[in-house]
Amino acid sequence: LIPHYGEQILLRRRDLEIAVANAGEEVPLIAWLEKRYHGDFTAFTSRMTRLHERWPRAGSRWDQYQDNHWEEICMWASMRSQTLWRTVEGLMLYQPALDCFNQMVERENQRSLLLW
C-alpha cells in the first residue's frame, strides 16, 4: 500500500463497518467490497483457510471472524479500496486534460478545413 498525501491507507474494522449507500440502501463498506470483489474475496478466504487452520469458513458472515482474522480482512479490504479509489480519482483528474486535448484537436480540424 502506498500512502498518498497523508491519506489513511490501512482500514480498521470500525471503518469497514460504516454503512455506505449502495443502490438506495445502506450496507457496511466490507459487505460492499466483498460483493464488488466477490471472486477475489473467495480466493482470499480460501488462501487464509489453507494458511491458518483456525480460519473460519464464514464467507460474508462478519460476526464469525475474531480480531486476529480482522487484521487480515482489513489488509485485504484496504488494498481493494485503495485500488478502487485511485482508479476513480485518476479518471476524475484526467477529465480536464482530455477535454483540453479534445478542444485542441477540434481547433486543428477546423484550421485544416479552412486550408482545403
Short mmCIF file of C-alpha atoms in Angstrom, two decimals:
data_model
loop_
_atom_site.label_atom_id
_atom_site.label_comp_id
_atom_site.label_asym_id
_atom_site.label_seq_id
_atom_site.Cartn_x
_atom_site.Cartn_y
_atom_site.Cartn_z
CA LEU A 1 0.00 0.00 0.00
CA ILE A 2 1.32 3.41 -0.95
CA PRO A 3 0.29 6.47 1.09
CA HIS A 4 -0.97 9.39 -0.96
CA TYR A 5 -0.94 12.90 0.54
CA GLY A 6 -1.27 11.68 4.12
CA GLU A 7 -4.33 9.55 3.49
CA GLN A 8 -5.12 6.71 5.84
CA ILE A 9 -4.38 3.60 3.85
CA LEU A 10 -4.95 0.79 6.33
CA LEU A 11 -8.62 0.49 7.15
CA ARG A 12 -9.68 -0.68 10.59
CA ARG A 13 -12.61 -2.90 11.47
CA ARG A 14 -14.72 0.06 12.56
CA ASP A 15 -14.00 1.75 9.19
CA LEU A 16 -15.27 -1.34 7.39
CA GLU A 17 -18.43 -1.49 9.47
CA ILE A 18 -19.50 2.04 8.47
CA ALA A 19 -22.56 1.96 6.23
CA VAL A 20 -22.25 3.31 2.69
CA ALA A 21 -25.03 3.97 0.19
CA ASN A 22 -25.41 1.22 -2.40
CA ALA A 23 -28.34 1.18 -4.84
CA GLY A 24 -30.58 3.06 -2.43
CA GLU A 25 -29.73 1.06 0.68
CA GLU A 26 -27.07 1.37 3.36
CA VAL A 27 -24.60 -1.52 3.62
CA PRO A 28 -21.33 -1.85 5.55
CA LEU A 29 -18.26 -0.99 3.48
CA ILE A 30 -16.88 -4.52 3.95
CA ALA A 31 -20.08 -6.03 2.51
CA TRP A 32 -19.87 -3.69 -0.48
CA LEU A 33 -16.20 -4.56 -1.09
CA GLU A 34 -16.94 -8.29 -0.74
CA LYS A 35 -19.75 -8.04 -3.28
CA ARG A 36 -17.71 -5.86 -5.67
CA TYR A 37 -14.66 -8.17 -5.46
CA HIS A 38 -16.50 -11.43 -4.73
CA GLY A 39 -14.15 -13.76 -6.62
CA ASP A 40 -11.16 -12.05 -5.05
CA PHE A 41 -12.68 -12.40 -1.58
CA THR A 42 -13.43 -16.08 -2.16
CA ALA A 43 -9.80 -16.65 -3.20
CA PHE A 44 -8.61 -14.68 -0.16
CA THR A 45 -10.68 -16.74 2.30
CA SER A 46 -9.62 -19.96 0.59
CA ARG A 47 -5.97 -18.95 0.91
CA MET A 48 -6.43 -17.97 4.56
CA THR A 49 -8.11 -21.32 5.28
CA ARG A 50 -5.06 -23.12 3.90
CA LEU A 51 -2.56 -20.92 5.76
CA HIS A 52 -4.35 -20.74 9.12
CA GLU A 53 -6.03 -23.87 10.39
CA ARG A 54 -8.37 -21.85 12.65
CA TRP A 55 -9.63 -19.55 9.90
CA PRO A 56 -13.45 -19.83 9.87
CA ARG A 57 -15.32 -20.85 6.73
CA ALA A 58 -17.70 -17.98 7.32
CA GLY A 59 -17.75 -16.22 3.96
CA SER A 60 -19.51 -12.90 4.49
CA ARG A 61 -20.89 -13.70 7.95
CA TRP A 62 -18.78 -10.98 9.53
CA ASP A 63 -19.66 -11.81 13.14
CA GLN A 64 -17.93 -15.20 12.78
CA TYR A 65 -14.46 -13.63 12.48
CA GLN A 66 -12.22 -13.00 15.51
CA ASP A 67 -9.99 -9.94 15.99
CA ASN A 68 -6.93 -11.72 14.58
CA HIS A 69 -8.94 -12.58 11.43
CA TRP A 70 -9.99 -8.96 11.08
CA GLU A 71 -6.34 -7.90 10.80
CA GLU A 72 -6.06 -9.91 7.57
CA ILE A 73 -9.52 -8.85 6.36
CA CYS A 74 -8.62 -5.19 6.94
CA MET A 75 -5.44 -5.58 4.89
CA TRP A 76 -7.40 -7.23 2.05
CA ALA A 77 -10.09 -4.52 2.14
CA SER A 78 -7.51 -1.72 2.30
CA MET A 79 -5.83 -2.94 -0.85
CA ARG A 80 -9.15 -3.23 -2.70
CA SER A 81 -10.48 0.14 -1.60
CA GLN A 82 -7.23 1.92 -2.42
CA THR A 83 -7.18 0.41 -5.92
CA LEU A 84 -10.78 1.49 -6.49
CA TRP A 85 -10.17 4.99 -5.09
CA ARG A 86 -7.06 5.53 -7.21
CA THR A 87 -8.88 4.42 -10.35
CA VAL A 88 -11.80 6.79 -9.74
CA GLU A 89 -9.53 9.63 -8.67
CA GLY A 90 -7.33 9.14 -11.74
CA LEU A 91 -10.31 9.28 -14.05
CA MET A 92 -11.51 12.47 -12.36
CA LEU A 93 -8.11 14.12 -12.80
CA TYR A 94 -7.78 13.12 -16.46
CA GLN A 95 -11.17 14.55 -17.45
CA PRO A 96 -9.91 18.18 -17.71
CA ALA A 97 -6.83 17.02 -19.65
CA LEU A 98 -8.97 15.01 -22.08
CA ASP A 99 -11.33 17.98 -22.54
CA CYS A 100 -8.38 20.26 -23.31
CA PHE A 101 -6.96 17.75 -25.80
CA ASN A 102 -10.36 17.42 -27.48
CA GLN A 103 -10.64 21.22 -27.86
CA MET A 104 -7.15 21.35 -29.36
CA VAL A 105 -7.98 18.60 -31.88
CA GLU A 106 -11.23 20.34 -32.85
CA ARG A 107 -9.34 23.63 -33.50
CA GLU A 108 -6.77 21.81 -35.61
CA ASN A 109 -9.56 20.12 -37.59
CA GLN A 110 -11.24 23.48 -38.20
CA ARG A 111 -7.96 25.03 -39.42
CA SER A 112 -7.30 22.15 -41.80
CA LEU A 113 -10.81 22.55 -43.27
CA LEU A 114 -10.07 26.22 -44.00
CA LEU A 115 -6.95 25.26 -45.96
CA TRP A 116 -8.92 22.98 -48.27
#
